[in-house]
């Protein structure tokens, strides 16, 4: 068993939450019961995840995408009211960590995605050092690497091939990090891996010769929350289960 406040303090320190400028509050977003025996982790605090956590008997939920973001108008109505009402009715805490969970050097989304793809970073790049970059596995061609992504994530990436150069340096940043493509190019990447793609990246790939792989926002951010949950389970002797709510986006 762990106290909710112990979990909150441990997470704040472990993820260095004070170091990040973020789009929403990192930490306890909804306060539930004081003691935590069962923890459910997931990618997004969707209604489906909350309901699955209730069915699992969870005391707390740990996610990458919480409920509160900059740009919301502050009203607790509609879908947001439903999610919050469900949490409050069952006295379940919601912990959410956005950029701090992308960035953690071992448990974070970037590090954990790198593990699945056979990549390890020797440097960071871009805004708040969120991007990871490292040497590509020896003699990997772009089609081979795309196949590796498909095998690891169970999802075919959208590939913008660049100029066909050999892959020596690979950069990656999970989720909606398509805007970091230029920073990855400046950092010396031969290819950049992220979750989402927007229109400008197709032109940048053609004009700079650097390949771009959009591998799915959810698919690339599925690994940090369970790694962090497992870490908490070991540290505090609580039960933990990761629940993956399918998301094709
Ligand atoms: Zn995300």
Tab-separated table of C-alpha atoms and ligand atoms in Angstrom:
chain	number	residue	atom	x	y	z
A	1	UNK	CA	0.000	0.000	0.000
A	2	UNK	CA	1.123	3.556	-0.663
A	3	UNK	CA	-0.318	6.853	0.427
A	4	UNK	CA	-1.524	9.017	-2.445
A	5	UNK	CA	0.672	11.841	-1.215
A	6	UNK	CA	3.734	9.536	-1.189
A	7	UNK	CA	3.068	8.589	-4.811
A	8	UNK	CA	2.659	12.215	-5.775
A	9	UNK	CA	5.923	13.244	-4.098
A	10	UNK	CA	7.841	10.307	-5.568
A	11	UNK	CA	6.530	10.981	-9.086
A	12	UNK	CA	7.319	14.688	-8.880
A	13	UNK	CA	10.906	13.927	-7.967
A	14	UNK	CA	11.400	10.943	-10.265
A	15	UNK	CA	10.061	12.812	-13.320
A	16	UNK	CA	11.578	16.201	-12.414
A	17	UNK	CA	8.224	17.854	-13.151
A	18	UNK	CA	9.440	21.316	-12.142
A	19	UNK	CA	11.903	21.354	-15.057
A	20	UNK	CA	9.227	21.454	-17.758
A	21	UNK	CA	7.087	24.151	-19.322
A	22	UNK	CA	3.986	22.218	-20.294
A	23	UNK	CA	0.463	22.555	-21.710
A	24	UNK	CA	-1.252	21.241	-18.584
A	25	UNK	CA	-0.631	20.456	-14.911
A	26	UNK	CA	1.748	17.552	-14.263
A	27	UNK	CA	0.920	15.579	-11.126
A	28	UNK	CA	-2.304	14.876	-9.275
A	29	UNK	CA	-5.144	16.210	-11.460
A	30	UNK	CA	-8.080	14.665	-9.582
A	31	UNK	CA	-7.833	13.776	-5.891
A	32	UNK	CA	-9.236	10.421	-4.789
A	33	UNK	CA	-8.865	8.244	-1.713
A	34	UNK	CA	-5.815	8.586	0.520
A	35	UNK	CA	-4.512	5.017	0.138
A	36	UNK	CA	-3.503	3.337	-3.112
A	37	UNK	CA	-3.359	-0.452	-3.399
A	38	UNK	CA	-4.239	-0.888	-7.062
A	39	UNK	CA	-2.916	1.349	-9.804
A	40	UNK	CA	-4.046	1.317	-13.432
A	41	UNK	CA	-1.852	2.980	-16.053
A	42	UNK	CA	-2.897	4.001	-19.546
A	43	UNK	CA	-2.065	6.460	-22.303
A	44	UNK	CA	-5.055	8.804	-22.087
A	45	UNK	CA	-7.621	9.542	-19.350
A	46	UNK	CA	-10.498	8.664	-21.678
A	47	UNK	CA	-13.882	7.520	-20.408
A	48	UNK	CA	-13.064	4.008	-21.631
A	49	UNK	CA	-9.871	3.914	-19.539
A	50	UNK	CA	-11.632	5.337	-16.479
A	51	UNK	CA	-14.404	2.733	-16.769
A	52	UNK	CA	-11.862	-0.055	-17.205
A	53	UNK	CA	-10.014	1.167	-14.103
A	54	UNK	CA	-13.269	1.204	-12.121
A	55	UNK	CA	-13.975	-2.366	-13.235
A	56	UNK	CA	-10.441	-3.305	-12.165
A	57	UNK	CA	-10.995	-1.888	-8.682
A	58	UNK	CA	-8.280	0.754	-9.087
A	59	UNK	CA	-7.558	3.366	-6.425
A	60	UNK	CA	-5.605	5.550	-8.829
A	61	UNK	CA	-4.973	5.990	-12.550
A	62	UNK	CA	-1.659	7.083	-14.069
A	63	UNK	CA	-1.685	8.529	-17.594
A	64	UNK	CA	0.347	10.460	-20.131
A	65	UNK	CA	-2.590	12.541	-21.412
A	66	UNK	CA	-4.615	13.948	-18.507
A	67	UNK	CA	-7.826	15.965	-18.508
A	68	UNK	CA	-6.736	19.580	-18.308
A	69	UNK	CA	-4.943	21.465	-21.087
A	70	UNK	CA	-4.090	25.034	-21.911
A	71	UNK	CA	-6.752	26.473	-24.195
A	72	UNK	CA	-9.705	24.825	-22.474
A	73	UNK	CA	-12.330	27.327	-21.329
A	74	UNK	CA	-12.552	25.920	-17.787
A	75	UNK	CA	-16.138	24.669	-17.905
A	76	UNK	CA	-16.886	21.244	-16.472
A	77	UNK	CA	-19.535	20.214	-18.999
A	78	UNK	CA	-20.146	17.435	-21.540
A	79	UNK	CA	-17.475	14.774	-21.977
A	80	UNK	CA	-15.133	16.412	-19.454
A	81	UNK	CA	-17.847	16.483	-16.795
A	82	UNK	CA	-18.562	12.798	-17.471
A	83	UNK	CA	-14.964	11.762	-16.988
A	84	UNK	CA	-14.476	13.841	-13.819
A	85	UNK	CA	-17.853	12.721	-12.403
A	86	UNK	CA	-16.889	9.066	-12.868
A	87	UNK	CA	-13.563	9.580	-11.067
A	88	UNK	CA	-15.154	11.471	-8.176
A	89	UNK	CA	-18.032	8.991	-7.806
A	90	UNK	CA	-15.501	6.178	-7.352
A	91	UNK	CA	-13.004	8.206	-5.313
A	92	UNK	CA	-10.218	7.420	-7.815
A	93	UNK	CA	-7.161	9.667	-8.135
A	94	UNK	CA	-5.870	10.733	-11.525
A	95	UNK	CA	-2.148	11.321	-11.956
A	96	UNK	CA	-1.040	12.763	-15.312
A	97	UNK	CA	2.468	13.424	-16.627
A	98	UNK	CA	2.880	14.870	-20.092
A	99	UNK	CA	6.308	16.167	-21.177
A	100	UNK	CA	8.058	14.809	-18.047
A	101	UNK	CA	6.930	11.323	-19.079
A	102	UNK	CA	8.140	11.815	-22.657
A	103	UNK	CA	11.558	12.863	-21.445
A	104	UNK	CA	12.508	10.522	-18.587
A	105	UNK	CA	15.812	8.878	-19.639
A	106	UNK	CA	14.759	5.323	-18.723
A	107	UNK	CA	11.023	5.120	-18.047
A	108	UNK	CA	9.794	7.767	-20.494
A	109	UNK	CA	7.996	7.338	-23.806
A	110	UNK	CA	11.072	8.207	-25.872
A	111	UNK	CA	13.403	5.867	-23.993
A	112	UNK	CA	10.869	3.041	-23.999
A	113	UNK	CA	10.051	3.453	-27.705
A	114	UNK	CA	13.787	3.455	-28.410
A	115	UNK	CA	14.098	0.103	-26.599
A	116	UNK	CA	11.409	-1.436	-28.824
A	117	UNK	CA	13.091	-0.111	-31.985
A	118	UNK	CA	16.635	-1.060	-30.975
A	119	UNK	CA	17.692	2.587	-30.556
A	120	UNK	CA	19.521	4.241	-27.724
A	121	UNK	CA	20.182	7.941	-27.509
A	122	UNK	CA	23.636	9.460	-27.114
A	123	UNK	CA	22.324	13.028	-27.295
A	124	UNK	CA	19.188	15.120	-27.013
A	125	UNK	CA	17.933	17.904	-29.265
A	126	UNK	CA	15.188	20.445	-29.699
A	127	UNK	CA	12.861	22.296	-27.403
A	128	UNK	CA	13.396	21.394	-23.730
A	129	UNK	CA	15.720	18.610	-24.927
A	130	UNK	CA	12.706	16.422	-25.669
A	131	UNK	CA	14.171	14.870	-28.831
A	132	UNK	CA	16.357	11.762	-28.656
A	133	UNK	CA	19.077	10.982	-31.211
A	134	UNK	CA	21.519	8.107	-31.560
A	135	UNK	CA	23.347	5.865	-34.003
A	136	UNK	CA	21.216	3.638	-36.196
A	137	UNK	CA	21.664	-0.120	-35.941
A	138	UNK	CA	24.504	-1.075	-38.328
A	139	UNK	CA	23.697	-1.073	-42.054
A	140	UNK	CA	19.991	-0.403	-41.653
A	141	UNK	CA	18.187	0.766	-44.765
A	142	UNK	CA	15.006	2.811	-44.540
A	143	UNK	CA	12.769	-0.084	-45.722
A	144	UNK	CA	14.381	-2.372	-43.130
A	145	UNK	CA	13.853	0.196	-40.414
A	146	UNK	CA	10.221	0.767	-41.474
A	147	UNK	CA	9.676	-2.999	-41.236
A	148	UNK	CA	11.212	-2.968	-37.773
A	149	UNK	CA	8.734	-0.245	-36.738
A	150	UNK	CA	5.867	-2.284	-38.175
A	151	UNK	CA	6.968	-5.393	-36.308
A	152	UNK	CA	7.515	-3.577	-33.011
A	153	UNK	CA	4.359	-1.449	-33.013
A	154	UNK	CA	1.974	-3.646	-35.003
A	155	UNK	CA	1.184	-0.744	-37.263
A	156	UNK	CA	2.565	0.301	-40.649
A	157	UNK	CA	4.252	3.722	-40.442
A	158	UNK	CA	3.643	6.462	-42.975
A	159	UNK	CA	7.086	6.893	-44.562
A	160	UNK	CA	8.358	10.036	-46.317
A	161	UNK	CA	11.530	8.601	-47.819
A	162	UNK	CA	13.881	11.570	-48.174
A	163	UNK	CA	16.729	11.043	-50.661
A	164	UNK	CA	17.545	7.404	-49.883
A	165	UNK	CA	20.739	8.165	-47.965
A	166	UNK	CA	22.051	5.454	-45.606
A	167	UNK	CA	20.690	5.723	-42.062
A	168	UNK	CA	23.536	6.569	-39.735
A	169	UNK	CA	21.836	8.806	-37.183
A	170	UNK	CA	18.216	8.309	-36.125
A	171	UNK	CA	16.207	10.864	-34.177
A	172	UNK	CA	12.905	10.267	-32.481
A	173	UNK	CA	10.278	11.992	-30.340
A	174	UNK	CA	6.951	10.317	-29.545
A	175	UNK	CA	3.430	11.603	-30.122
A	176	UNK	CA	2.617	14.842	-31.922
A	177	UNK	CA	6.236	15.930	-32.409
A	178	UNK	CA	6.153	16.534	-36.175
A	179	UNK	CA	7.091	20.154	-35.443
A	180	UNK	CA	10.466	18.942	-34.151
A	181	UNK	CA	11.476	17.668	-37.620
A	182	UNK	CA	13.620	20.698	-38.442
A	183	UNK	CA	15.409	20.479	-35.104
A	184	UNK	CA	16.080	16.788	-35.795
A	185	UNK	CA	17.534	17.683	-39.204
A	186	UNK	CA	19.716	20.360	-37.598
A	187	UNK	CA	20.895	17.790	-35.046
A	188	UNK	CA	22.207	15.597	-37.873
A	189	UNK	CA	19.449	13.008	-38.254
A	190	UNK	CA	19.175	10.898	-41.423
A	191	UNK	CA	15.620	9.968	-40.406
A	192	UNK	CA	13.118	11.199	-37.814
A	193	UNK	CA	10.560	9.003	-36.085
A	194	UNK	CA	7.474	10.434	-34.404
A	195	UNK	CA	3.759	9.742	-34.001
A	196	UNK	CA	1.968	12.223	-36.228
A	197	UNK	CA	2.562	13.940	-39.554
A	198	UNK	CA	1.326	17.239	-40.982
A	199	UNK	CA	1.467	18.640	-44.482
A	200	UNK	CA	4.781	20.588	-44.225
A	201	UNK	CA	6.884	17.536	-43.314
A	202	UNK	CA	6.385	15.989	-46.776
A	203	UNK	CA	8.055	19.004	-48.404
A	204	UNK	CA	10.818	19.151	-45.806
A	205	UNK	CA	11.630	15.474	-46.361
A	206	UNK	CA	11.853	16.030	-50.142
A	207	UNK	CA	13.893	19.204	-49.894
A	208	UNK	CA	16.333	18.172	-47.150
A	209	UNK	CA	16.620	14.480	-48.050
A	210	UNK	CA	15.929	13.426	-44.455
A	211	UNK	CA	13.346	10.651	-44.065
A	212	UNK	CA	10.298	11.024	-41.812
A	213	UNK	CA	8.267	8.203	-40.265
A	214	UNK	CA	4.855	8.840	-38.689
A	215	UNK	CA	4.205	5.791	-36.557
A	216	UNK	CA	1.031	6.761	-34.665
A	217	UNK	CA	0.570	9.086	-31.684
A	218	UNK	CA	-0.923	6.393	-29.481
A	219	UNK	CA	1.336	3.644	-30.848
A	220	UNK	CA	4.497	5.582	-29.979
A	221	UNK	CA	3.263	6.703	-26.539
A	222	UNK	CA	2.077	3.326	-25.256
A	223	UNK	CA	5.249	2.410	-23.394
A	224	UNK	CA	6.072	5.113	-20.847
A	225	UNK	CA	3.007	4.809	-18.614
A	226	UNK	CA	3.337	1.016	-18.103
A	227	UNK	CA	7.076	1.362	-17.426
A	228	UNK	CA	6.411	4.048	-14.834
A	229	UNK	CA	3.545	2.036	-13.331
A	230	UNK	CA	5.784	-1.028	-13.015
A	231	UNK	CA	8.439	1.110	-11.345
A	232	UNK	CA	5.881	2.355	-8.793
A	233	UNK	CA	4.577	-1.172	-8.179
A	234	UNK	CA	8.101	-2.358	-7.349
A	235	UNK	CA	8.982	0.702	-5.268
A	236	UNK	CA	5.788	0.849	-3.184
A	237	UNK	CA	4.513	-2.748	-3.249
A	238	UNK	CA	1.249	-1.844	-4.889
A	239	UNK	CA	-0.537	-3.744	-7.654
A	240	UNK	CA	-0.321	-2.335	-11.137
A	241	UNK	CA	-1.956	-3.067	-14.454
A	242	UNK	CA	-1.549	-1.266	-17.774
A	243	UNK	CA	-4.772	-1.071	-19.770
A	244	UNK	CA	-4.344	-0.303	-23.464
A	245	UNK	CA	-7.414	1.335	-24.974
A	246	UNK	CA	-7.010	0.853	-28.714
A	247	UNK	CA	-6.564	4.055	-30.694
A	248	UNK	CA	-5.745	4.066	-34.421
A	249	UNK	CA	-4.674	7.751	-34.313
B	1	LIG	ZN1	0.878	12.589	-26.669
